[in-house]
Coordinates of C-alpha atoms and ligand atoms in Angstrom, one line a residue:
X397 CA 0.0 0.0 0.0
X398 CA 1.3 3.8 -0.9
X399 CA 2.4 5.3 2.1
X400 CA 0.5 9.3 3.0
X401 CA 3.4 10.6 1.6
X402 CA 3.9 8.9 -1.5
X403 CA -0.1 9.4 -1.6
X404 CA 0.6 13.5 -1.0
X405 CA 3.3 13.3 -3.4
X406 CA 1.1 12.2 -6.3
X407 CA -1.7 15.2 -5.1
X408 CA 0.9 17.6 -5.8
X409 CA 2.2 16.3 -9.1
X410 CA -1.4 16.5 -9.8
X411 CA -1.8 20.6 -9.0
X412 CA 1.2 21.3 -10.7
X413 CA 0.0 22.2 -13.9
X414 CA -1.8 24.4 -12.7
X415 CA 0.2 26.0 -10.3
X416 CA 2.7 26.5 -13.2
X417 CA -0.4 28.3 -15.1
X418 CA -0.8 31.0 -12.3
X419 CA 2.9 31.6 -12.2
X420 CA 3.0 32.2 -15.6
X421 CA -0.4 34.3 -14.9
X422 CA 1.0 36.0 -12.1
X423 CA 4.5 36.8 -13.6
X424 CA 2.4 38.4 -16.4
X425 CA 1.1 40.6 -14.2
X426 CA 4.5 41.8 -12.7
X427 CA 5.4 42.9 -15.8
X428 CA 5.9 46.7 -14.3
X429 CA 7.2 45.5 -11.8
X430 CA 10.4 43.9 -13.3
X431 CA 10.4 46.5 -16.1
X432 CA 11.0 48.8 -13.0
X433 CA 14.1 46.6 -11.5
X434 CA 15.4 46.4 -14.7
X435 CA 15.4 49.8 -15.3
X436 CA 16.9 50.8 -12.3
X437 CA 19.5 48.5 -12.0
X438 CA 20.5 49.6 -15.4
X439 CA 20.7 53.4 -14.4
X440 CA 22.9 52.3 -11.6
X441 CA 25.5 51.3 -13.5
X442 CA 28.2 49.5 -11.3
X443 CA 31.5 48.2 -11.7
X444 CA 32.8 45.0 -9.8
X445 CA 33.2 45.2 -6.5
X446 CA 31.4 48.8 -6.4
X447 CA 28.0 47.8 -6.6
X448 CA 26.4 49.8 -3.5
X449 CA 23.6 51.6 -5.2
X450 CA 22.6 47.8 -7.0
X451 CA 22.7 45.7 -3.4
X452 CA 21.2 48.6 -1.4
X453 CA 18.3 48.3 -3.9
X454 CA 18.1 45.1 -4.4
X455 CA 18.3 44.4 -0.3
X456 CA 15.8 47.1 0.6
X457 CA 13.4 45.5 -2.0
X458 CA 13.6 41.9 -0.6
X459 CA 13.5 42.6 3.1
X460 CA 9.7 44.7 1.8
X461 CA 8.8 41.5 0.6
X462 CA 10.0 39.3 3.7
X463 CA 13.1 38.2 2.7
X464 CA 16.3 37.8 5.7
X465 CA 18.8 39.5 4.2
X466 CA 22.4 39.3 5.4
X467 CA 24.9 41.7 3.8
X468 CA 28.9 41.5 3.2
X469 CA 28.7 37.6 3.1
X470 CA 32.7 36.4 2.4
X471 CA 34.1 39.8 3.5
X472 CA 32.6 41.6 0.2
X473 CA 30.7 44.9 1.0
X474 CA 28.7 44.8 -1.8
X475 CA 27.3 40.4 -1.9
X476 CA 24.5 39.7 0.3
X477 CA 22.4 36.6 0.7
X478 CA 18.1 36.8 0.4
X479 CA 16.3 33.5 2.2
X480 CA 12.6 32.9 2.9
X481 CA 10.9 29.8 3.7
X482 CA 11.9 27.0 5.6
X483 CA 13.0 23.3 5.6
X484 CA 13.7 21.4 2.2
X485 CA 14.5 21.8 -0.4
X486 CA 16.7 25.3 -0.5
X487 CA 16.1 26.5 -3.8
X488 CA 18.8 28.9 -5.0
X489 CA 18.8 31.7 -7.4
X490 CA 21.5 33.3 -8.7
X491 CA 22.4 36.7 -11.1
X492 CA 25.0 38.8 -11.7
X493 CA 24.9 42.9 -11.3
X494 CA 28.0 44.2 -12.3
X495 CA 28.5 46.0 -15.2
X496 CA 31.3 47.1 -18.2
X497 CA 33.8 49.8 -18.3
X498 CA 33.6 52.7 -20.8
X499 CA 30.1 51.1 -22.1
X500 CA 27.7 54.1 -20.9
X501 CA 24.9 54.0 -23.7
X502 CA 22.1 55.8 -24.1
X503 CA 19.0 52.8 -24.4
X504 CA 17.3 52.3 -27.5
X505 CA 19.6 54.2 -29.7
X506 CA 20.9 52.5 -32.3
X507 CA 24.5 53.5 -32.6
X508 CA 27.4 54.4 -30.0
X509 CA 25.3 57.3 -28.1
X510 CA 27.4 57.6 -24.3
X511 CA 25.3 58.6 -21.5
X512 CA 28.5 59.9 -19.9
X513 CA 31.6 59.8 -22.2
X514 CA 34.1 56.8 -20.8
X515 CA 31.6 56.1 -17.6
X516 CA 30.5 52.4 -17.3
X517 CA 27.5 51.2 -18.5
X518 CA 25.5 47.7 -18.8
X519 CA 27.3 46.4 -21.8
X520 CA 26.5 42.7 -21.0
X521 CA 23.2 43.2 -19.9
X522 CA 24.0 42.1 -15.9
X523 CA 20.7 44.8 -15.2
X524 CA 18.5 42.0 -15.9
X525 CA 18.8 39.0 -13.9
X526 CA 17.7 39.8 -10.7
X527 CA 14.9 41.1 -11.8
X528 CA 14.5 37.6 -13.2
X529 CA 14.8 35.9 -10.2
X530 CA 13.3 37.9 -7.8
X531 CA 10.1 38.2 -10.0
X532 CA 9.7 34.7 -10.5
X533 CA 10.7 34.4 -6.7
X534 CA 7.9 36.1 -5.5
X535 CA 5.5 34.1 -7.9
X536 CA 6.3 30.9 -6.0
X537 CA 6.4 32.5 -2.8
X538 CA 2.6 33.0 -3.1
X539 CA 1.6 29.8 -3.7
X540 CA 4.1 28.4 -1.3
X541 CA 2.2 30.6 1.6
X542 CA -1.1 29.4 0.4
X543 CA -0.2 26.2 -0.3
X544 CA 2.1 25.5 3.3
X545 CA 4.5 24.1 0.5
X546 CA 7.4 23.3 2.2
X547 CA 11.0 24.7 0.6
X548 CA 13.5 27.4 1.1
X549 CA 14.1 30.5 -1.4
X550 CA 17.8 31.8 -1.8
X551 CA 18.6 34.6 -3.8
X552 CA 22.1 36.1 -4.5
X553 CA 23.8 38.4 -6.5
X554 CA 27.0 37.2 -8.7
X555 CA 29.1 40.3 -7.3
X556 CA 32.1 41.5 -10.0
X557 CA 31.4 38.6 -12.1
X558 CA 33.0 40.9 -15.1
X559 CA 36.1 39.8 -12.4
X560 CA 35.5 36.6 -12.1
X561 CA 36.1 37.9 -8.5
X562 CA 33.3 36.2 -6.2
X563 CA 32.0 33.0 -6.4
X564 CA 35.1 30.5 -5.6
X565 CA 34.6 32.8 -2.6
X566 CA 31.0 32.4 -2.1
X567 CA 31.7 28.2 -2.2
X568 CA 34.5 28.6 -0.1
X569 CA 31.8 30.9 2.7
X570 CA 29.6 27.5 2.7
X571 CA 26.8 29.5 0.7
X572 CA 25.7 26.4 -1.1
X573 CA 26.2 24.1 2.0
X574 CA 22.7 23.1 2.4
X575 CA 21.9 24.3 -1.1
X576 CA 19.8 21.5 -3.4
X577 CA 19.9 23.0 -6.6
X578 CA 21.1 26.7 -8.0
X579 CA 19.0 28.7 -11.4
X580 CA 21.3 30.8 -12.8
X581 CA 19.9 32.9 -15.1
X582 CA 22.1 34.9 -17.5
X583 CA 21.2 37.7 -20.3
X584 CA 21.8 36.1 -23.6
X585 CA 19.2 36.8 -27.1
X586 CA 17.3 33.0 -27.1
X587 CA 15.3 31.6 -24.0
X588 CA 17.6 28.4 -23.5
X589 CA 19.5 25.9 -21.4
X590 CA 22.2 23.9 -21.8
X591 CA 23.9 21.2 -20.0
X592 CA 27.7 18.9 -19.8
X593 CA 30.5 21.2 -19.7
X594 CA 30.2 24.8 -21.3
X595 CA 32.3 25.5 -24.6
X596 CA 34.4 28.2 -23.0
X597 CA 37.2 28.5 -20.4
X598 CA 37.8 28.3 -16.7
X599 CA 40.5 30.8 -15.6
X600 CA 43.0 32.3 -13.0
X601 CA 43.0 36.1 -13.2
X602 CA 46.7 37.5 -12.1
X603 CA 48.4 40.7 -11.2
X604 CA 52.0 40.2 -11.6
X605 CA 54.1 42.8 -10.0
X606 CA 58.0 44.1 -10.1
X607 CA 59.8 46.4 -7.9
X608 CA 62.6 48.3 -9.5
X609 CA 64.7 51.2 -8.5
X610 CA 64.2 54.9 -9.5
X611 CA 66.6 57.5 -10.6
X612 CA 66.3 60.5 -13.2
X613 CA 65.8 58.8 -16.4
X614 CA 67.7 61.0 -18.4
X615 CA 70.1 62.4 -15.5
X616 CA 71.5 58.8 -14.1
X617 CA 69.7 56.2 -16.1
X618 CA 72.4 53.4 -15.7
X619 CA 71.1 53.9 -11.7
X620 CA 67.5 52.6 -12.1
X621 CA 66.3 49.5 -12.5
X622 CA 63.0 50.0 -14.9
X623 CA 59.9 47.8 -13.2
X624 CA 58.4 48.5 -16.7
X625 CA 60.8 47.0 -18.8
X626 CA 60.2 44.0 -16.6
X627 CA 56.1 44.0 -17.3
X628 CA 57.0 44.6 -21.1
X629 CA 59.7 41.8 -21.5
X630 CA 57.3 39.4 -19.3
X631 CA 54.5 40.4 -22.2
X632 CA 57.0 39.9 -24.9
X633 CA 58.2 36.3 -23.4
X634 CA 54.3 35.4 -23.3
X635 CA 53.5 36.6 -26.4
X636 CA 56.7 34.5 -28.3
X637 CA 55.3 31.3 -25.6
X638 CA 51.9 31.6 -27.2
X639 CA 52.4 30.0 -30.2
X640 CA 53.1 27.0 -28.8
X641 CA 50.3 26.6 -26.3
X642 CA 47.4 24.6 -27.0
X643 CA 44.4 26.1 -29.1
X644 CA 42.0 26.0 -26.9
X645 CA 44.0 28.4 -24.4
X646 CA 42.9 32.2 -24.2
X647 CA 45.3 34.7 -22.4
X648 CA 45.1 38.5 -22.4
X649 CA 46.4 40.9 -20.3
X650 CA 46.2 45.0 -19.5
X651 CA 49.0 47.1 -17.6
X652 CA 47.0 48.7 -14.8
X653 CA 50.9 50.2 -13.3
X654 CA 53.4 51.1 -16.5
X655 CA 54.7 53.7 -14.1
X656 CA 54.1 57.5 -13.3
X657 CA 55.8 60.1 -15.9
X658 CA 58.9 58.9 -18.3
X659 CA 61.8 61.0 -16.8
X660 CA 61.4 58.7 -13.4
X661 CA 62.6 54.8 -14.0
X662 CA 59.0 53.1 -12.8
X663 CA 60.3 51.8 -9.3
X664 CA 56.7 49.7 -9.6
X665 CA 55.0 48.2 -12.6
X666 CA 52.2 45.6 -12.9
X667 CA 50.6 43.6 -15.3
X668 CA 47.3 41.8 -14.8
X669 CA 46.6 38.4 -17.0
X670 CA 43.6 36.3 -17.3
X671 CA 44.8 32.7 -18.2
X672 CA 42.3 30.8 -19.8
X673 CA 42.1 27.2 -20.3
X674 CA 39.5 24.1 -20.6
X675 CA 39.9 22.6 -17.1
X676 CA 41.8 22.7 -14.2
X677 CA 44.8 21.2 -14.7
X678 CA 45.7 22.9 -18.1
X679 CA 44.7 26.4 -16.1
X680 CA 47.5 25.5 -13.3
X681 CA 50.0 24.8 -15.7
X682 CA 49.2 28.3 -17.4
X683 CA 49.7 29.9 -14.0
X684 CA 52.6 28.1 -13.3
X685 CA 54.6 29.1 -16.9
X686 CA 53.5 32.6 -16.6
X687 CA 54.8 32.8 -13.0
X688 CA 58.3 31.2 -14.8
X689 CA 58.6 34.0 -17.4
X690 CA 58.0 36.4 -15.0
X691 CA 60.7 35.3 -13.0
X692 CA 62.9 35.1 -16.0
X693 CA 61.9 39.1 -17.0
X694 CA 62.9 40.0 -13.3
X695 CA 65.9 37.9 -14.3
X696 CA 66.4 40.2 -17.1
X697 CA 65.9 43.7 -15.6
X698 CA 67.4 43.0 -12.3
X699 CA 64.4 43.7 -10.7
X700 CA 62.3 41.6 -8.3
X701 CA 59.0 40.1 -8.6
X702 CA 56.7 40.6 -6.1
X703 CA 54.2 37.6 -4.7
X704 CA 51.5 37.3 -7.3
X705 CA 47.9 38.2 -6.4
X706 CA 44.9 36.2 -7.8
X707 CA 42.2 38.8 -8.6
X708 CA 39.9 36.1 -9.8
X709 CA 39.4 33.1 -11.1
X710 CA 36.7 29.9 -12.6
X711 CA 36.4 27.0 -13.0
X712 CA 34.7 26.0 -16.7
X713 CA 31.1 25.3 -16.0
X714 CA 29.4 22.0 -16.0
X715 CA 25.3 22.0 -16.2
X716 CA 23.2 19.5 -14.7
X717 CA 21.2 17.4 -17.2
X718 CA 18.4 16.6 -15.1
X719 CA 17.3 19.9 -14.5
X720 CA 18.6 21.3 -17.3
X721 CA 16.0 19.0 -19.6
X722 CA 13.3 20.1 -16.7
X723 CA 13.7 23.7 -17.3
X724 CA 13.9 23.0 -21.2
X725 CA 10.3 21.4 -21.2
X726 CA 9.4 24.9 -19.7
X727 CA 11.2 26.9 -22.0
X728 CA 8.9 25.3 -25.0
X729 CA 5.9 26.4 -23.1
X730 CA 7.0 30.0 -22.2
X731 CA 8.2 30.2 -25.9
X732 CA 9.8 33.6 -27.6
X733 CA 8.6 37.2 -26.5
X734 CA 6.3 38.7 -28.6
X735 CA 8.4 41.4 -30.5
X736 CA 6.7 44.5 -31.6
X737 CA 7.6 46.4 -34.7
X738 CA 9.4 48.8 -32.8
X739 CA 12.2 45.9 -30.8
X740 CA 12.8 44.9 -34.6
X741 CA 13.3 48.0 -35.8
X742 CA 15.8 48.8 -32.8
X743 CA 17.3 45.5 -33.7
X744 CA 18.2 45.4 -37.0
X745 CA 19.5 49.3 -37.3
X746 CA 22.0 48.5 -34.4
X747 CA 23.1 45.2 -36.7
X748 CA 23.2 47.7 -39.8
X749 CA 25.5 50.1 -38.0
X750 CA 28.1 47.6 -36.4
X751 CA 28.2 45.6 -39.3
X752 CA 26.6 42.5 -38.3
X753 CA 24.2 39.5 -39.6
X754 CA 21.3 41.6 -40.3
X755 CA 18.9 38.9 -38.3
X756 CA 16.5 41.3 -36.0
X757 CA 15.1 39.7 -32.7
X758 CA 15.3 35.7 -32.0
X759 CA 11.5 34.5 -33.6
X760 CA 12.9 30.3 -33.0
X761 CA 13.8 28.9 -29.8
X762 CA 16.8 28.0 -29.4
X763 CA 16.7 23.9 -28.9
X764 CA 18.2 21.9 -26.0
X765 CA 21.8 21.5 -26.7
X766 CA 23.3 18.4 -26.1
X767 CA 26.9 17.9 -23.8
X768 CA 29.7 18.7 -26.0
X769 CA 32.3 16.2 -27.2
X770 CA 35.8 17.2 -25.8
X771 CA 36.8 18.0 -29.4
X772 CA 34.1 20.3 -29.8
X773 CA 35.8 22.5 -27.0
X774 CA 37.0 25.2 -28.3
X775 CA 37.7 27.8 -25.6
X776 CA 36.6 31.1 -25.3
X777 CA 35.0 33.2 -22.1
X778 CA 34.2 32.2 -18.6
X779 CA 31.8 32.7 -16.1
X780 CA 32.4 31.7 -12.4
X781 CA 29.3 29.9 -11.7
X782 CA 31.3 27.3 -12.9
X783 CA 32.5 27.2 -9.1
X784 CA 29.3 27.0 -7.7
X785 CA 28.6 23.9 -10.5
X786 CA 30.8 21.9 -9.1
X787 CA 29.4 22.5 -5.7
X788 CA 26.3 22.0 -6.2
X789 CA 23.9 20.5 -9.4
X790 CA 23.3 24.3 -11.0
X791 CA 22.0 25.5 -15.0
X792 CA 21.6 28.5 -16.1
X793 CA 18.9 30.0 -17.9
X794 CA 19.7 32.2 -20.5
X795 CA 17.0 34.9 -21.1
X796 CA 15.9 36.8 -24.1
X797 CA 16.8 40.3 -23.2
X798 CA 19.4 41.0 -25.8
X799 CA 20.1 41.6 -29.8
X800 CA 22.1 38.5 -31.4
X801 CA 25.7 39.0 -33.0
X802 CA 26.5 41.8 -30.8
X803 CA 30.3 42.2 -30.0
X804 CA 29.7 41.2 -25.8
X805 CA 31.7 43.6 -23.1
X806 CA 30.6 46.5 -25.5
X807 CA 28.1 49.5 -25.7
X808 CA 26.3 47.8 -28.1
X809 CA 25.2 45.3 -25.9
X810 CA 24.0 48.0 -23.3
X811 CA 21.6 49.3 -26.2
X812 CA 18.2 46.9 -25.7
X813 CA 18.9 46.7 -22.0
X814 CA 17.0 49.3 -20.8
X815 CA 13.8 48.7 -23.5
X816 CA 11.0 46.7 -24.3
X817 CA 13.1 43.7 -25.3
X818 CA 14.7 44.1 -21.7
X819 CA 12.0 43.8 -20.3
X820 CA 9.7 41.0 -22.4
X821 CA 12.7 38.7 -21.8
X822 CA 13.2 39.5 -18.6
X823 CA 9.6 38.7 -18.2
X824 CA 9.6 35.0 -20.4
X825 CA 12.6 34.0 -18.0
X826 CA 11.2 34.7 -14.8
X827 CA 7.8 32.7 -16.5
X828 CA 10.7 29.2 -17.1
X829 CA 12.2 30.3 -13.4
X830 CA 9.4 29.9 -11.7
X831 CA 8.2 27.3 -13.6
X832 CA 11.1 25.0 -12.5
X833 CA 11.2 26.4 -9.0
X834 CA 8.0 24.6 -8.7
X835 CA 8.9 21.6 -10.5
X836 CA 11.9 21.7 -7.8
X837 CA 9.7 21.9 -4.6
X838 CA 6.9 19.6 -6.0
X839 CA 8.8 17.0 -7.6
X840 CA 11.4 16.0 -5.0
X841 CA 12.4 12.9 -7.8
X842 CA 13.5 16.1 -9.5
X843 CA 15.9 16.7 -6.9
X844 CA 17.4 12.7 -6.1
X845 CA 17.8 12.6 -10.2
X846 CA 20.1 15.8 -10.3
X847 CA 22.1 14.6 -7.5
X848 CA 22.7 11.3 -8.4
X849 CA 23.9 12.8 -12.4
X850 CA 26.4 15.5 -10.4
X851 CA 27.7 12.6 -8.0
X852 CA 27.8 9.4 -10.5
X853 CA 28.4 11.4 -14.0
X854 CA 29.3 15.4 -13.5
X855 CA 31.8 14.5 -10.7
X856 CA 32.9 10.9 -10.8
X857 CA 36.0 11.5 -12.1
X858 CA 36.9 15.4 -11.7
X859 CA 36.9 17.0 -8.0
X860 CA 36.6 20.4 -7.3
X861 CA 39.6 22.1 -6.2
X862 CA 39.3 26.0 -5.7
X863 CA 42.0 28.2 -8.2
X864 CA 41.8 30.4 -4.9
X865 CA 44.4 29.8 -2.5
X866 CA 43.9 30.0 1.2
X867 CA 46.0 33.2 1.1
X868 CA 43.8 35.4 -1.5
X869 CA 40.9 37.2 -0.5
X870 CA 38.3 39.1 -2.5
X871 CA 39.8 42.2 -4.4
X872 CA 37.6 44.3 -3.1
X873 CA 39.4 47.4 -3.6
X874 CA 39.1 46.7 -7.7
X875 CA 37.6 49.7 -9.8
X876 CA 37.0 52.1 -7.1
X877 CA 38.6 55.1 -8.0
X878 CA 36.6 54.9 -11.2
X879 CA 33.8 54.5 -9.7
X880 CA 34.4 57.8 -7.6
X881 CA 35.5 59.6 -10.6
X882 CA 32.3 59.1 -12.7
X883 CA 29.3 58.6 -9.8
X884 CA 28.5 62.1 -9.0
X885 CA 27.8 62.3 -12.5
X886 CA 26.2 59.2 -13.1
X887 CA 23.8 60.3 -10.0
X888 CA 21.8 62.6 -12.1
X889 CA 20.5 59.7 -14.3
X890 CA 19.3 57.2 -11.7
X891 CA 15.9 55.9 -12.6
X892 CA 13.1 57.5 -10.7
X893 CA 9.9 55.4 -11.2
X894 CA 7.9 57.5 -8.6
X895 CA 7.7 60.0 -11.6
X896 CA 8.7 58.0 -14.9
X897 CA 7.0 55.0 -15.9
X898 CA 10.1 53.7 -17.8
X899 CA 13.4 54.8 -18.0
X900 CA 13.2 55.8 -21.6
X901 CA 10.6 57.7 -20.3
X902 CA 13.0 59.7 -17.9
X903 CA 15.6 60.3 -20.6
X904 CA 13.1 61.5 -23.4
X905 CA 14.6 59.0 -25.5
X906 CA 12.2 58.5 -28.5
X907 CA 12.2 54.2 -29.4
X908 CA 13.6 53.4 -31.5
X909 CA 16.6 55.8 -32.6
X910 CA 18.1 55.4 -35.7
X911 CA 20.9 56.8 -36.6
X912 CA 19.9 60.1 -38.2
X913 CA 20.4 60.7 -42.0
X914 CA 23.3 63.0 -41.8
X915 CA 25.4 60.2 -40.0
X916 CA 25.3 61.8 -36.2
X917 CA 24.2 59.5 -33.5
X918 CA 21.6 59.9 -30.6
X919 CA 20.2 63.3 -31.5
X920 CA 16.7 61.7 -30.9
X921 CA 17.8 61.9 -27.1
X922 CA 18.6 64.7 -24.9
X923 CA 19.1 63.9 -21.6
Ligands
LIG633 ZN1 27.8 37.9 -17.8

């Protein structure tokens, strides 16, 4: 004989078509709502590490809607985690909020229009996924209260994820310790899922640094020891190494210290790499020549090296199957935005002007993509979630917010974010969100399947080892002097929905722009 609960069990499967129907219903009629966090979030504008005006929002809005918030979780000001409920299962949801440097755009113009010339700005669309979650959050919350479903709701922000500078941390808090299952969701121009290991890179982000000896470079040259030349011969050496490092590698690097004014010999210089390679092995042996020609370069200039510093890192992501073809059945049910005239107008000028595939707005779903072959990884960017999937069985949704064959990391992706497309495909993802958050807390065979693929497929033969050593902490201290620089400016656009009802609205920004017909950009908006 069925025991009550396997009894109870069946009840629920029962309701929970239905109760995915009123979610969808219900996230429908939020639509304002995440139009409004979307909006905001956007105006904000917030690099790495600096996102105070984002969290503060963000915190103030969940607590108003019962959340327990706790703030500066793993010694970063600006990460917090949301919970409500209680008991099993926990039910995570994750989003990133940080933003690009020099991407200010104004939205819905169709061509490089700044906001504020060389401020940051939402070129990868980070201004949408909260809204995402928290909408579809507060969808399930309401049945859960009416329902006495059982289940906890976490929410979190994926703090300087443009830094790859949080999550490793996060994991290594014990923030997923008595986590079931995380939903990521992530900005992208299809509603989609994937699952196996992503087709990018993990990565260990580096600043190498050299201390030299100063003297008057013109005066007593042969007295100082140039820091400098040491960050440009390390470059060099790298740069002659590269061509015989595997394919699937991806390494870049800026000089955030080449010194101070060329008649002083740079006493200090640094260089900061990412290292990017296809799992963790091939990433440590990365680190480990880079930190070789480095020595060799302080070899060279008889200057010193100073102890590295890891300013980030990732592992390459690895999506849960189970869950993954769960969400996938609700993707085909929430289906494509519809796109009015105006999104596809707005679409295929901004394609015009940058020169891309002249495609408009998604109108397919994207299908379920199968676990790529190893051959069929090719390298290319990294997201540190892929900690937090090795923790814990984790997807991430990708959401229809944005215009395909955009550049990524650029003002041109910042253009849609703060529009209609913005917000319909913020809207369809927090429809699959909660949609799977319920399959989640009503289908605990849901939960048992997941585990067993992460424990006898995902990680039968890989454990997780964090790129971060015991030593490194969060680099917290990362992009705040630009931040101070540009925020007392930046202030004067912040979204006020108590008087506009979007933000286009606010910035008398007629939708779509086009670029006009004597070739100036963004004359259609005057700020
Ligand atoms: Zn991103």
């Amino acid at each position: 004989m069925p025991s009550l609960n396997t009894l109870l069990l069946v009840l629920q499967a029962a309701t929970l078509p239905a109760f995915k129907q009123e979610v969808v219903r219900d996230v429908a009629s939020r639509a304002q709502f995440t139009q409004q966090m979307v909006d905001q979030i956007f105006s904000y504008a917030e690099l790495g590490f600096q996102e105070t005006e984002t969290s503060r929002y963000l915190v103030d809005l969940l607590r108003k809607n019962g959340f327990t918030v706790h703030e500066g979780i793993a010694g970063i000001p600006t990460a917090w985690v949301a919970t409500w409920g209680s008991g099993k299962p926990v039910i995570s949801l994750g989003s990133d909020i940080d933003d690009i440097p020099q991407a200010s755009q104004k939205p819905g113009v169709a061509c490089h229009a700044p906001l504020i010339e060389g401020a940051p700005g939402h070129g990868e669309g980070h201004n949408s996924g909260q809204a995402v979650n928290i909408t579809a959050a507060l969808a399930v919350k309401k049945i859960m209260e009416r329902e006495h479903l059982p289940g906890t709701l976490q929410i979190w922000p994926g703090v300087a994820e443009e830094l790859v500078g949080t999550k490793a941390y996060f994991v290594r808090e014990g923030l997923f310790r008595d986590v079931d299952i995380v939903l990521f969701s992530h900005v992208d121009d299809n509603l989609a899922t994937s699952w196996g290991d992503i087709a990018g890179n993990g990565l260990v982000s580096v600043l190498f640094s050299f201390q030299g000896r100063s003297a008057h470079a013109a005066g007593a040259p042969w007295r100082g020891r140039s820091a400098l030349d040491a960050v440009e011969l390390m470059d060099i050496g790298w740069n002659f190494r590269r061509e015989h490092l595997r394919l699937q590698q991806r390494s870049h690097y800026v000089i955030p210290n080449g010194g101070d004014q060329p008649n002083v010999v740079p006493p200090t210089a640094s260089v900061w790499y990412y290292l990017r390679e296809l799992d963790y092995p091939h990433i440590q042996e990365m680190f480990a020549l880079a930190d070789t020609i480095a020595h060799g370069a302080a070899m060279m200039t008889s200057t010193t090296l100073l102890p590295d510093r890891i300013l980030g890192s990732a592992w390459p992501g690895h999506f849960n199957r189970v869950i993954a073809e769960a969400m996938y059945e609700n993707i085909k049910q929430v289906g494509l935005p519809q796109w009015s005239e105006a999104d596809q107008r707005l679409a295929h000028a901004l394609q015009r002007d940058i020169g891309a595939p002249d495609s408009g707005l998604a109108t397919r779903l994207d299908t379920l993509r199968p676990a790529l072959k190893p051959n069929e990884r090719m390298g290319g960017g990294s997201d540190d979630i892929g900690d937090v999937s090795w923790n814990v069985p984790t997807v991430t949704l990708r959401f229809p917010s944005n215009i395909p064959g955009l550049p990524g990391h650029n003002w041109a992706n910042a253009i849609s974010m703060a529009t209609p497309i913005a917000h319909k495909g913020a809207t369809a993802g927090a429809k699959v969100m909660a949609m799977t958050v319920l399959d989640l807390l009503m289908r605990p065979e849901f939960i048992t399947r997941a585990w067993d693929y992460f424990r006898n497929v995902q990680t039968k033969d890989i454990t997780y080892q964090p790129l971060i050593r015991a030593q490194d902490r969060p680099a917290i201290e990362l992009n705040r002097d630009v931040m101070a620089k540009f925020r007392p400016q930046m202030r004067q656009f912040y979204y006020n929905p108590a008087k506009y009802r979007t933000y286009l609205e606010q910035l008398g920004i007629t939708y779509p722009t086009e670029r006009s017909a004597d070739g100036s950009c963004g004359s259609g908006a005057t700020p």
